[in-house]
Amino acid sequence: MTHFTRRDVFRMSAGGIAVASGMVAMPSILRAATYPSRPINVIVPFATGGYNDRLSRAFMPYLEQELGQPLVIVNKPGAGTQLGNSYALNQPADGYSILCTSAAPYIPLTVLLQNAPYKVDDFTMINLPSRDYTLAATSSGGPVKSFAEVIEKLKKDPSSLSIGVQPASADYANMVLAFQAAGIDPSKLRIVTYDGGGPARNATAGAQVDVGFVGGEGFLPLKSKIRPLAIFAAETVDWYPDAPLIGASGLKTDFVEGSQRGWAVTTKLKNEHPDIFKTLVMATEKASKNPKAIETLKLQELATTWYGPEASNKAYLDNAAKMAKYVDLLK
Amino acid sequence: MIDISAFQEALGIMFSSVGSWGWIVPGLIIGLVFAAIPGISITMAMAIVLPMSLYMDFFSAIVFLTSVYTGAGFGGSVPAILMNIPGTPSSFATTFDGYAMSQKGEHNEALGYALFASTLCGIFGYVLLLLVLEPLADIVLRIGPLEMFAVAIWGMLLLGSLGSTYISRGLLAAALGILLGTVGMNTAGFTRGTLGIPQLLDGIAPIPAMIGLLAASQLLGLAGRDYIIEADGARDVSLRKILKGCWGTLKYPGVLLRGSVIGIVIGAVPGVGSSIGNLISYAETKRTAKDSASFGKGNPKGVIAAESAVASGEGGSMATMLALGIPGGGATAILIAAFMMHNIVPGPSFIETQKPMAYAIILNNMVQAVVLLVVGIGFIYAATNVMKVRTRYVLPAILVIATLGTYAVTGEVSGPITLFVFAMLGFALNRYQYPVPAVVVGILLGRMLETEFLRSYQLSAGHPLYILERPGAMAIFVIMFASLAMTAWGKRKQNRAEAAEARAMEKLRDEAAANAAHTTPSKG
């Protein structure tokens, strides 16, 4: 309780300071020179314990070291990140609120499917170190041995295998694209829907469904309970080299990247205070390249790769465009 | 089964890190206090202390967090018994008989029963966990949607035992609860009943809704009184009575055992958690009890049944977490986060490579359950003093705390708004004699009922014979129907026996009367 109230007080005082600074109309250069002068909120639009929460907490000490101010993690879960995203956009664009989120697929999904009151380019990426891809897998003791076998069986009888997947997700789009490419009518499949990656993975590992299409990274702790059939990536994935690429199954199919997770800010901040944005980018780059940070995060299977704002933003926008192209599959 | 050499090593870890035992008592107290505040759930209590644990070494951090978990499991029953407001959703069933006991002035005993049931079944749950850690984890993964649907139906049977004056209103209330429980985006991605409000996309927040429904009617009812319990002499706080309740728990080994088994199995299933185990345990105990008519009116067995399932559920969800790395509920999700922050990833490989550590964690939890007994008695002793405070001071305080609590649940004003809306609904339901608990059960189970039914339908492609492929589900349904039939049969036999007895008594009385009539004149 004390923790929450204290944070609320923080937030209130933050609001007060923002108003005050607005009234004094301090020149932005002066403000940038003093940035950051107080704790920075890290908005995580997920509950405690998820990937982004873990990433933010593990990376926090190294980023604090570079910024010279404490970070405060604010979990704002709900409505597929829409609540957290809206919250972030409602904060003053002063650099004291940054996001640690799964930018893809969630920001485009909330825009395309939930009519969220913001646009994909309202957010600008600082760095997206974690890239997750859809993995088609089966229970380790299951009869299916390869993705080609899945295609073969489903071609004969589309209801011969049950498929576990999250609806309205990148995984779902990838599954439909793959089966369409193989000439299988997706509407005849036995599709079982799960409302989260976790339940879908458990169902796959426990052989509740014959084949599961889920983000691969979450499978790592359950690695010994599953058999990877195909990963929807262009090149071998460094955190799961044993997983065969979808291209290797002989299927020519387009796909969307599963998840792009990492650090972002509002585009308003970048446009209005490019200097603050630059400070944040430099701090994140330094922290990402800190050998100690890399070592600690690697032990927790968290990513630190530095792609930079240009590459990250491009990957994010490309992915969003691809999702918009296949939006009918997501519905 | 148990690995002896790993077990010995585990004892080594336990005793070589005695320093970490110091975290047990603060952890328990934090858990007890936070869970006793309506609106603060176990998950939230743990999320709040999680950052503190980062500065401890691994074993201390886990000891601290699991102590909070253990304490919180019991803490929720304190307001449930004293004020009919469950501190956490898992202690909902405790209100049925616990509050009724309080009303009779037996709050000391009721808390004693709850505490001892928690302690005993907590230990029992962990003993079982020690024995079946690995096999249980594999079984849990095999539990599919049809099995879960069967469990949800079982939970719904509880409605039959919630009893109201009008059956039709009870069913209507349950239907309303289920409808409310299905608001939001369902598992297939369809959105229903959100009225365009994004906060409702994830469904109605159950904790604020539950507090609104239960607390509002309660508080309004209490407002007219001077004290929570009217009778002067009944308000005492007595250690002797608390201990009497503790001791009394031992008289019901059957209830404890059934509650524990139900709690462990349901607690172990990922995504279900202890908020359903207590309902099923209560319903089963009531149905099989000879004195089922006295349930809901202050039968200690009701309190024991509910609390035993909550306490042992903790062991069940720890099993899933340690062996599979899958959280069974919110609290274990936080524990996993804590493991990860110390660079340890629970799951199959953790059990293989670090079995002694897993055993040490389990053993430490047993120690915590024992310590809880002492700390818990002290806590109860302090908490029951609430009875001595005038309602005019208690009620506003509770309302403020509950409102803050619901704000904390959602992190924004939607929590208090939910509280307010459901408080109005609860008041109206009470006014027109619709059973409020039926609505709460519907909200708690509606989502699960729908999700699991939908998945079973998707898996089977609509073929009802799919059930033949799921022996587990068949077994659950068979046990459920057998238990129902046996209860009906037992009730019938009991009714017949009672009728026969009544007839015999009548006959005797008639004869006696005849004799008396016959003999009286001769006397006179």
PDB file of C-alpha atoms in Angstrom, chain A residues 1-4 8 11 48-50 53-54 57-58 60 76-80 82-83 114 139 159 162 165-168 190-196 199 201-203 205-210 221-222 224-225 296-297 299-301, chain B residues 34 40 44 47-48 50-51 54 138 141-145 147 185-189 198-199 201-202 270 324 326 333-334 337 340-343 345-348 404-405 407-408 410-412 447 451 454-455 458-461 466 470:
ATOM      1  CA  MET A   1       0.000   0.000   0.000  1.00  0.00           C
ATOM      2  CA  THR A   2       2.720   2.439   1.003  1.00  0.00           C
ATOM      3  CA  HIS A   3       4.387   1.834  -2.307  1.00  0.00           C
ATOM      4  CA  PHE A   4       1.283   2.720  -4.267  1.00  0.00           C
ATOM      5  CA  ASP A   8       0.598   8.412  -6.462  1.00  0.00           C
ATOM      6  CA  ARG A  11       2.576  11.383  -9.892  1.00  0.00           C
ATOM      7  CA  THR A  48       3.812  -7.723 -13.020  1.00  0.00           C
ATOM      8  CA  GLY A  49       5.841 -10.757 -14.052  1.00  0.00           C
ATOM      9  CA  GLY A  50       5.424 -10.633 -17.833  1.00  0.00           C
ATOM     10  CA  ASP A  53       7.864  -6.107 -16.671  1.00  0.00           C
ATOM     11  CA  ARG A  54      10.879  -8.355 -16.214  1.00  0.00           C
ATOM     12  CA  ARG A  57      13.093  -4.239 -13.902  1.00  0.00           C
ATOM     13  CA  ALA A  58      16.249  -6.029 -14.980  1.00  0.00           C
ATOM     14  CA  MET A  60      16.383  -0.458 -14.754  1.00  0.00           C
ATOM     15  CA  LYS A  76      -0.876  -0.343 -16.390  1.00  0.00           C
ATOM     16  CA  PRO A  77      -2.280  -3.634 -17.659  1.00  0.00           C
ATOM     17  CA  GLY A  78      -5.530  -4.104 -19.549  1.00  0.00           C
ATOM     18  CA  ALA A  79      -7.323  -4.177 -22.890  1.00  0.00           C
ATOM     19  CA  GLY A  80      -4.330  -5.499 -24.833  1.00  0.00           C
ATOM     20  CA  GLN A  82      -4.713   0.052 -24.916  1.00  0.00           C
ATOM     21  CA  LEU A  83      -5.116   1.336 -21.350  1.00  0.00           C
ATOM     22  CA  GLN A 114     -10.156  -2.157 -31.039  1.00  0.00           C
ATOM     23  CA  SER A 139       3.783 -31.917 -27.625  1.00  0.00           C
ATOM     24  CA  SER A 159     -10.267 -31.457 -39.325  1.00  0.00           C
ATOM     25  CA  SER A 162      -6.700 -29.487 -33.757  1.00  0.00           C
ATOM     26  CA  VAL A 165      -3.903 -20.228 -31.348  1.00  0.00           C
ATOM     27  CA  GLN A 166      -4.690 -16.778 -29.967  1.00  0.00           C
ATOM     28  CA  PRO A 167      -7.326 -15.037 -32.090  1.00  0.00           C
ATOM     29  CA  ALA A 168      -6.529 -11.599 -33.499  1.00  0.00           C
ATOM     30  CA  ARG A 190     -10.517 -27.283 -35.993  1.00  0.00           C
ATOM     31  CA  ILE A 191      -9.216 -24.099 -34.364  1.00  0.00           C
ATOM     32  CA  VAL A 192      -9.160 -23.791 -30.578  1.00  0.00           C
ATOM     33  CA  THR A 193      -8.808 -20.230 -29.297  1.00  0.00           C
ATOM     34  CA  TYR A 194      -6.827 -19.170 -26.247  1.00  0.00           C
ATOM     35  CA  ASP A 195      -6.780 -15.754 -24.650  1.00  0.00           C
ATOM     36  CA  GLY A 196      -3.091 -15.548 -23.996  1.00  0.00           C
ATOM     37  CA  PRO A 199      -2.638 -20.954 -21.948  1.00  0.00           C
ATOM     38  CA  ARG A 201       1.535 -22.960 -24.760  1.00  0.00           C
ATOM     39  CA  ASN A 202       0.268 -25.107 -21.881  1.00  0.00           C
ATOM     40  CA  ALA A 203      -2.320 -26.650 -24.190  1.00  0.00           C
ATOM     41  CA  ALA A 205       2.808 -28.922 -24.207  1.00  0.00           C
ATOM     42  CA  GLY A 206       0.006 -30.936 -22.595  1.00  0.00           C
ATOM     43  CA  ALA A 207      -1.195 -32.276 -25.972  1.00  0.00           C
ATOM     44  CA  GLN A 208      -4.613 -30.649 -25.509  1.00  0.00           C
ATOM     45  CA  VAL A 209      -4.243 -29.439 -29.077  1.00  0.00           C
ATOM     46  CA  ASP A 210      -2.254 -31.232 -31.780  1.00  0.00           C
ATOM     47  CA  PRO A 221      11.147 -22.863 -20.099  1.00  0.00           C
ATOM     48  CA  LEU A 222       8.961 -25.662 -21.513  1.00  0.00           C
ATOM     49  CA  SER A 224      11.754 -30.214 -23.073  1.00  0.00           C
ATOM     50  CA  LYS A 225       7.979 -30.709 -23.301  1.00  0.00           C
ATOM     51  CA  THR A 296      22.804 -10.102 -16.266  1.00  0.00           C
ATOM     52  CA  LEU A 297      19.960  -9.899 -18.754  1.00  0.00           C
ATOM     53  CA  LEU A 299      21.002 -15.029 -17.624  1.00  0.00           C
ATOM     54  CA  GLN A 300      17.317 -14.154 -17.403  1.00  0.00           C
ATOM     55  CA  GLU A 301      16.833 -14.777 -21.126  1.00  0.00           C
TER      56      GLU A 301
ATOM     57  CA  PHE B  34      -2.733  -6.686   3.364  1.00  0.00           C
ATOM     58  CA  ILE B  40      -5.983  -5.823  -1.638  1.00  0.00           C
ATOM     59  CA  MET B  44      -1.234  -7.278  -5.083  1.00  0.00           C
ATOM     60  CA  ALA B  47       3.515  -7.286  -6.167  1.00  0.00           C
ATOM     61  CA  ILE B  48       4.016  -4.538  -3.609  1.00  0.00           C
ATOM     62  CA  LEU B  50       8.415  -7.794  -4.844  1.00  0.00           C
ATOM     63  CA  PRO B  51      10.830  -4.894  -5.305  1.00  0.00           C
ATOM     64  CA  LEU B  54      15.339  -7.855  -5.040  1.00  0.00           C
ATOM     65  CA  ASP B 138       2.598 -33.704 -15.722  1.00  0.00           C
ATOM     66  CA  LEU B 141      -0.734 -30.292 -18.229  1.00  0.00           C
ATOM     67  CA  ARG B 142      -3.073 -33.101 -19.269  1.00  0.00           C
ATOM     68  CA  ILE B 143      -6.106 -31.327 -17.816  1.00  0.00           C
ATOM     69  CA  GLY B 144      -7.961 -29.980 -20.815  1.00  0.00           C
ATOM     70  CA  PRO B 145     -10.924 -27.699 -21.438  1.00  0.00           C
ATOM     71  CA  GLU B 147     -12.184 -31.311 -17.567  1.00  0.00           C
ATOM     72  CA  MET B 185     -13.604  -9.936 -25.006  1.00  0.00           C
ATOM     73  CA  ASN B 186     -14.036 -13.698 -24.938  1.00  0.00           C
ATOM     74  CA  THR B 187     -11.423 -16.290 -25.856  1.00  0.00           C
ATOM     75  CA  ALA B 188     -12.493 -16.329 -29.501  1.00  0.00           C
ATOM     76  CA  GLY B 189     -12.025 -12.570 -29.765  1.00  0.00           C
ATOM     77  CA  PRO B 198     -12.230   0.219 -23.040  1.00  0.00           C
ATOM     78  CA  GLN B 199     -11.857  -0.637 -19.328  1.00  0.00           C
ATOM     79  CA  LEU B 201     -12.569  -5.092 -22.613  1.00  0.00           C
ATOM     80  CA  ASP B 202     -10.922  -7.317 -20.002  1.00  0.00           C
ATOM     81  CA  PRO B 270      -2.946 -23.112 -14.268  1.00  0.00           C
ATOM     82  CA  LEU B 324       6.532 -26.408 -15.020  1.00  0.00           C
ATOM     83  CA  ILE B 326       3.680 -21.998 -15.196  1.00  0.00           C
ATOM     84  CA  ALA B 333       3.143 -15.301 -11.370  1.00  0.00           C
ATOM     85  CA  ILE B 334       4.824 -12.836  -9.006  1.00  0.00           C
ATOM     86  CA  ALA B 337       9.043 -13.006 -11.585  1.00  0.00           C
ATOM     87  CA  MET B 340      13.661 -14.757 -12.764  1.00  0.00           C
ATOM     88  CA  MET B 341      15.001 -11.636 -11.153  1.00  0.00           C
ATOM     89  CA  HIS B 342      17.439 -13.828  -9.284  1.00  0.00           C
ATOM     90  CA  ASN B 343      18.345 -15.477 -12.565  1.00  0.00           C
ATOM     91  CA  VAL B 345      14.046 -20.055 -14.199  1.00  0.00           C
ATOM     92  CA  PRO B 346      11.576 -22.495 -12.645  1.00  0.00           C
ATOM     93  CA  GLY B 347      10.407 -25.345 -14.839  1.00  0.00           C
ATOM     94  CA  PRO B 348      11.332 -28.914 -15.723  1.00  0.00           C
ATOM     95  CA  LEU B 404      -8.799   2.866  -1.920  1.00  0.00           C
ATOM     96  CA  GLY B 405      -8.354  -0.880  -2.303  1.00  0.00           C
ATOM     97  CA  TYR B 407      -8.518   1.952  -6.800  1.00  0.00           C
ATOM     98  CA  ALA B 408      -5.349  -0.004  -6.219  1.00  0.00           C
ATOM     99  CA  THR B 410      -7.336  -1.242 -11.278  1.00  0.00           C
ATOM    100  CA  GLY B 411      -4.876   1.603 -10.802  1.00  0.00           C
ATOM    101  CA  GLU B 412      -7.470   4.122 -11.907  1.00  0.00           C
ATOM    102  CA  ARG B 447     -15.897 -16.508 -17.620  1.00  0.00           C
ATOM    103  CA  THR B 451     -14.241 -20.225 -22.104  1.00  0.00           C
ATOM    104  CA  LEU B 454     -16.226 -22.919 -26.110  1.00  0.00           C
ATOM    105  CA  ARG B 455     -12.823 -24.628 -26.273  1.00  0.00           C
ATOM    106  CA  GLN B 458     -13.880 -26.131 -30.842  1.00  0.00           C
ATOM    107  CA  LEU B 459     -11.751 -29.176 -30.032  1.00  0.00           C
ATOM    108  CA  SER B 460     -14.538 -31.653 -30.626  1.00  0.00           C
ATOM    109  CA  ALA B 461     -15.841 -29.796 -33.704  1.00  0.00           C
ATOM    110  CA  TYR B 466     -15.707 -36.359 -27.774  1.00  0.00           C
ATOM    111  CA  ARG B 470     -11.500 -37.702 -22.206  1.00  0.00           C
TER     112      ARG B 470
END
